[in-house]
Amino acid sequence: EDVNARYYASSTSISGSLATIVWTTKDFDSHGSMSSGLYTVSTPGKYLINTGLALAGTFALNSTNIIEIQKNSTAVTNVTKYSGGIVTAETIQTSDIISCIAGDVIRIQASSGATGPSIVSSNTKNFISISRAGN
């Protein structure tokens, strides 16, 4: 069974603590499984998750930005990116294949160590895509 979804843009405030990213615009969702940033798996299988964010703020040398894929509130994939110098924008992406059963909940969480961090308003840089890759 084909299962796929893509959402983009975000209204989430970001800080030094992990926050669930709430996607504001649906491109498509074959099973209507996303609600308030939580994707509830309807069909068991292996799921390919791709996600990315564009962040703004004042990033000092070695400021951390974190993006995390969680299944049932437990981290499955965690990427920490360190700023290479003083900058005002950063991007962060990750992807993984996750084995799921019906009822599992997938979400993306992110945080930033920048001063005054925010998620940039972008339909092309902020996204999640979810696709069932097989059994």
PDB file of C-alpha atoms in Angstrom:
ATOM      1  CA  GLU A   1       0.000   0.000   0.000  1.00  0.00           C
ATOM      2  CA  ASP A   2       1.326   3.442  -0.954  1.00  0.00           C
ATOM      3  CA  VAL A   3       1.504   5.836   1.976  1.00  0.00           C
ATOM      4  CA  ASN A   4       3.025   9.275   1.524  1.00  0.00           C
ATOM      5  CA  ALA A   5       2.817  12.817   2.813  1.00  0.00           C
ATOM      6  CA  ARG A   6       4.587  16.128   2.362  1.00  0.00           C
ATOM      7  CA  TYR A   7       4.151  19.246   4.451  1.00  0.00           C
ATOM      8  CA  TYR A   8       6.076  22.484   4.461  1.00  0.00           C
ATOM      9  CA  ALA A   9       6.388  25.804   6.265  1.00  0.00           C
ATOM     10  CA  SER A  10       6.203  26.071  10.020  1.00  0.00           C
ATOM     11  CA  SER A  11       4.706  28.320  12.667  1.00  0.00           C
ATOM     12  CA  THR A  12       6.860  26.877  15.441  1.00  0.00           C
ATOM     13  CA  SER A  13       8.894  29.084  17.764  1.00  0.00           C
ATOM     14  CA  ILE A  14      12.368  27.726  18.321  1.00  0.00           C
ATOM     15  CA  SER A  15      14.705  28.128  21.291  1.00  0.00           C
ATOM     16  CA  GLY A  16      17.426  26.237  23.139  1.00  0.00           C
ATOM     17  CA  SER A  17      14.956  23.487  24.060  1.00  0.00           C
ATOM     18  CA  LEU A  18      13.613  20.893  21.653  1.00  0.00           C
ATOM     19  CA  ALA A  19      10.190  21.832  20.259  1.00  0.00           C
ATOM     20  CA  THR A  20       7.865  19.856  18.005  1.00  0.00           C
ATOM     21  CA  ILE A  21       7.757  21.381  14.536  1.00  0.00           C
ATOM     22  CA  VAL A  22       4.184  22.095  13.456  1.00  0.00           C
ATOM     23  CA  TRP A  23       3.911  22.082   9.667  1.00  0.00           C
ATOM     24  CA  THR A  24       1.418  24.678   8.417  1.00  0.00           C
ATOM     25  CA  THR A  25       0.871  23.724   4.785  1.00  0.00           C
ATOM     26  CA  LYS A  26      -0.091  20.344   3.360  1.00  0.00           C
ATOM     27  CA  ASP A  27       1.230  19.523  -0.097  1.00  0.00           C
ATOM     28  CA  PHE A  28      -0.308  16.017   0.026  1.00  0.00           C
ATOM     29  CA  ASP A  29      -1.144  13.362   2.616  1.00  0.00           C
ATOM     30  CA  SER A  30      -2.521  10.074   1.274  1.00  0.00           C
ATOM     31  CA  HIS A  31      -4.030   9.053   4.620  1.00  0.00           C
ATOM     32  CA  GLY A  32      -4.620  12.407   6.372  1.00  0.00           C
ATOM     33  CA  SER A  33      -2.253  11.308   9.131  1.00  0.00           C
ATOM     34  CA  MET A  34      -0.693  14.634  10.235  1.00  0.00           C
ATOM     35  CA  SER A  35      -2.139  16.687  13.077  1.00  0.00           C
ATOM     36  CA  SER A  36      -0.327  19.449  15.007  1.00  0.00           C
ATOM     37  CA  GLY A  37       3.084  18.187  13.876  1.00  0.00           C
ATOM     38  CA  LEU A  38       2.342  14.560  14.810  1.00  0.00           C
ATOM     39  CA  TYR A  39       2.161  11.958  12.021  1.00  0.00           C
ATOM     40  CA  THR A  40       0.262   8.830  13.105  1.00  0.00           C
ATOM     41  CA  VAL A  41       1.244   5.777  11.073  1.00  0.00           C
ATOM     42  CA  SER A  42      -1.781   3.964   9.632  1.00  0.00           C
ATOM     43  CA  THR A  43      -0.048   1.114   7.787  1.00  0.00           C
ATOM     44  CA  PRO A  44       2.873  -0.892   9.213  1.00  0.00           C
ATOM     45  CA  GLY A  45       6.166  -0.889   7.319  1.00  0.00           C
ATOM     46  CA  LYS A  46       9.427   0.913   6.845  1.00  0.00           C
ATOM     47  CA  TYR A  47       9.070   4.689   6.422  1.00  0.00           C
ATOM     48  CA  LEU A  48      11.509   7.068   4.761  1.00  0.00           C
ATOM     49  CA  ILE A  49      11.490  10.409   6.593  1.00  0.00           C
ATOM     50  CA  ASN A  50      13.187  13.494   5.077  1.00  0.00           C
ATOM     51  CA  THR A  51      13.134  16.851   6.818  1.00  0.00           C
ATOM     52  CA  GLY A  52      14.885  20.205   6.784  1.00  0.00           C
ATOM     53  CA  LEU A  53      14.711  23.636   8.387  1.00  0.00           C
ATOM     54  CA  ALA A  54      16.124  27.092   7.688  1.00  0.00           C
ATOM     55  CA  LEU A  55      16.973  29.031  10.846  1.00  0.00           C
ATOM     56  CA  ALA A  56      17.711  32.708  11.452  1.00  0.00           C
ATOM     57  CA  GLY A  57      19.337  34.393  14.445  1.00  0.00           C
ATOM     58  CA  THR A  58      22.794  35.337  15.622  1.00  0.00           C
ATOM     59  CA  PHE A  59      24.910  32.204  15.521  1.00  0.00           C
ATOM     60  CA  ALA A  60      28.257  32.411  17.290  1.00  0.00           C
ATOM     61  CA  LEU A  61      31.133  30.071  16.568  1.00  0.00           C
ATOM     62  CA  ASN A  62      30.052  26.550  17.627  1.00  0.00           C
ATOM     63  CA  SER A  63      26.403  27.476  18.301  1.00  0.00           C
ATOM     64  CA  THR A  64      24.417  24.257  18.111  1.00  0.00           C
ATOM     65  CA  ASN A  65      21.373  23.557  15.997  1.00  0.00           C
ATOM     66  CA  ILE A  66      19.590  20.258  16.503  1.00  0.00           C
ATOM     67  CA  ILE A  67      17.014  18.429  14.410  1.00  0.00           C
ATOM     68  CA  GLU A  68      15.615  15.134  15.603  1.00  0.00           C
ATOM     69  CA  ILE A  69      13.256  12.494  14.221  1.00  0.00           C
ATOM     70  CA  GLN A  70      11.267  10.889  17.020  1.00  0.00           C
ATOM     71  CA  LYS A  71       9.075   7.789  17.075  1.00  0.00           C
ATOM     72  CA  ASN A  72       6.665   7.622  20.001  1.00  0.00           C
ATOM     73  CA  SER A  73       8.526  10.493  21.754  1.00  0.00           C
ATOM     74  CA  THR A  74      11.890   8.680  21.587  1.00  0.00           C
ATOM     75  CA  ALA A  75      14.751   9.984  19.441  1.00  0.00           C
ATOM     76  CA  VAL A  76      15.534   7.760  16.466  1.00  0.00           C
ATOM     77  CA  THR A  77      17.771  10.196  14.570  1.00  0.00           C
ATOM     78  CA  ASN A  78      19.525  13.232  16.038  1.00  0.00           C
ATOM     79  CA  VAL A  79      21.695  15.603  14.024  1.00  0.00           C
ATOM     80  CA  THR A  80      23.622  18.363  15.775  1.00  0.00           C
ATOM     81  CA  LYS A  81      25.197  21.016  13.573  1.00  0.00           C
ATOM     82  CA  TYR A  82      27.762  23.487  14.912  1.00  0.00           C
ATOM     83  CA  SER A  83      28.072  26.964  13.414  1.00  0.00           C
ATOM     84  CA  GLY A  84      31.424  27.481  11.735  1.00  0.00           C
ATOM     85  CA  GLY A  85      31.576  31.167  12.648  1.00  0.00           C
ATOM     86  CA  ILE A  86      29.415  34.196  13.280  1.00  0.00           C
ATOM     87  CA  VAL A  87      26.490  33.983  10.852  1.00  0.00           C
ATOM     88  CA  THR A  88      22.817  34.994  10.731  1.00  0.00           C
ATOM     89  CA  ALA A  89      21.375  31.953   8.943  1.00  0.00           C
ATOM     90  CA  GLU A  90      21.798  28.186   9.111  1.00  0.00           C
ATOM     91  CA  THR A  91      20.105  25.178   7.538  1.00  0.00           C
ATOM     92  CA  ILE A  92      19.832  21.691   8.963  1.00  0.00           C
ATOM     93  CA  GLN A  93      18.513  18.497   7.400  1.00  0.00           C
ATOM     94  CA  THR A  94      18.223  14.806   8.187  1.00  0.00           C
ATOM     95  CA  SER A  95      16.671  11.630   6.836  1.00  0.00           C
ATOM     96  CA  ASP A  96      16.256   8.059   7.978  1.00  0.00           C
ATOM     97  CA  ILE A  97      14.273   4.871   7.366  1.00  0.00           C
ATOM     98  CA  ILE A  98      12.248   3.855  10.414  1.00  0.00           C
ATOM     99  CA  SER A  99      10.355   0.622  11.048  1.00  0.00           C
ATOM    100  CA  CYS A 100       6.830   1.399  12.237  1.00  0.00           C
ATOM    101  CA  ILE A 101       3.629  -0.346  13.245  1.00  0.00           C
ATOM    102  CA  ALA A 102       0.131   1.099  12.961  1.00  0.00           C
ATOM    103  CA  GLY A 103      -0.377   3.715  15.666  1.00  0.00           C
ATOM    104  CA  ASP A 104       3.273   4.782  15.942  1.00  0.00           C
ATOM    105  CA  VAL A 105       3.678   8.568  16.037  1.00  0.00           C
ATOM    106  CA  ILE A 106       6.457  10.325  14.120  1.00  0.00           C
ATOM    107  CA  ARG A 107       7.434  13.918  14.841  1.00  0.00           C
ATOM    108  CA  ILE A 108      10.288  16.302  14.149  1.00  0.00           C
ATOM    109  CA  GLN A 109      11.800  18.296  16.990  1.00  0.00           C
ATOM    110  CA  ALA A 110      14.374  21.067  16.717  1.00  0.00           C
ATOM    111  CA  SER A 111      16.296  23.543  18.843  1.00  0.00           C
ATOM    112  CA  SER A 112      18.911  26.236  18.360  1.00  0.00           C
ATOM    113  CA  GLY A 113      21.598  27.777  20.545  1.00  0.00           C
ATOM    114  CA  ALA A 114      21.560  31.022  18.537  1.00  0.00           C
ATOM    115  CA  THR A 115      20.613  34.365  20.044  1.00  0.00           C
ATOM    116  CA  GLY A 116      17.043  35.169  18.952  1.00  0.00           C
ATOM    117  CA  PRO A 117      16.554  32.039  16.856  1.00  0.00           C
ATOM    118  CA  SER A 118      13.570  31.639  14.554  1.00  0.00           C
ATOM    119  CA  ILE A 119      12.470  29.420  11.724  1.00  0.00           C
ATOM    120  CA  VAL A 120      12.673  31.318   8.444  1.00  0.00           C
ATOM    121  CA  SER A 121       9.407  31.670   6.560  1.00  0.00           C
ATOM    122  CA  SER A 122      10.081  29.411   3.571  1.00  0.00           C
ATOM    123  CA  ASN A 123       8.004  26.945   1.604  1.00  0.00           C
ATOM    124  CA  THR A 124      11.103  25.387   0.054  1.00  0.00           C
ATOM    125  CA  LYS A 125      13.549  25.162   2.971  1.00  0.00           C
ATOM    126  CA  ASN A 126      11.204  23.941   5.731  1.00  0.00           C
ATOM    127  CA  PHE A 127       9.649  20.582   4.966  1.00  0.00           C
ATOM    128  CA  ILE A 128       8.896  17.024   5.951  1.00  0.00           C
ATOM    129  CA  SER A 129       8.252  14.198   3.521  1.00  0.00           C
ATOM    130  CA  ILE A 130       7.137  10.765   4.620  1.00  0.00           C
ATOM    131  CA  SER A 131       6.909   7.732   2.372  1.00  0.00           C
ATOM    132  CA  ARG A 132       6.284   4.070   3.106  1.00  0.00           C
ATOM    133  CA  ALA A 133       9.319   2.310   1.627  1.00  0.00           C
ATOM    134  CA  GLY A 134       8.101  -1.273   2.050  1.00  0.00           C
ATOM    135  CA  ASN A 135       7.338  -3.932   4.627  1.00  0.00           C
TER     136      ASN A 135
END
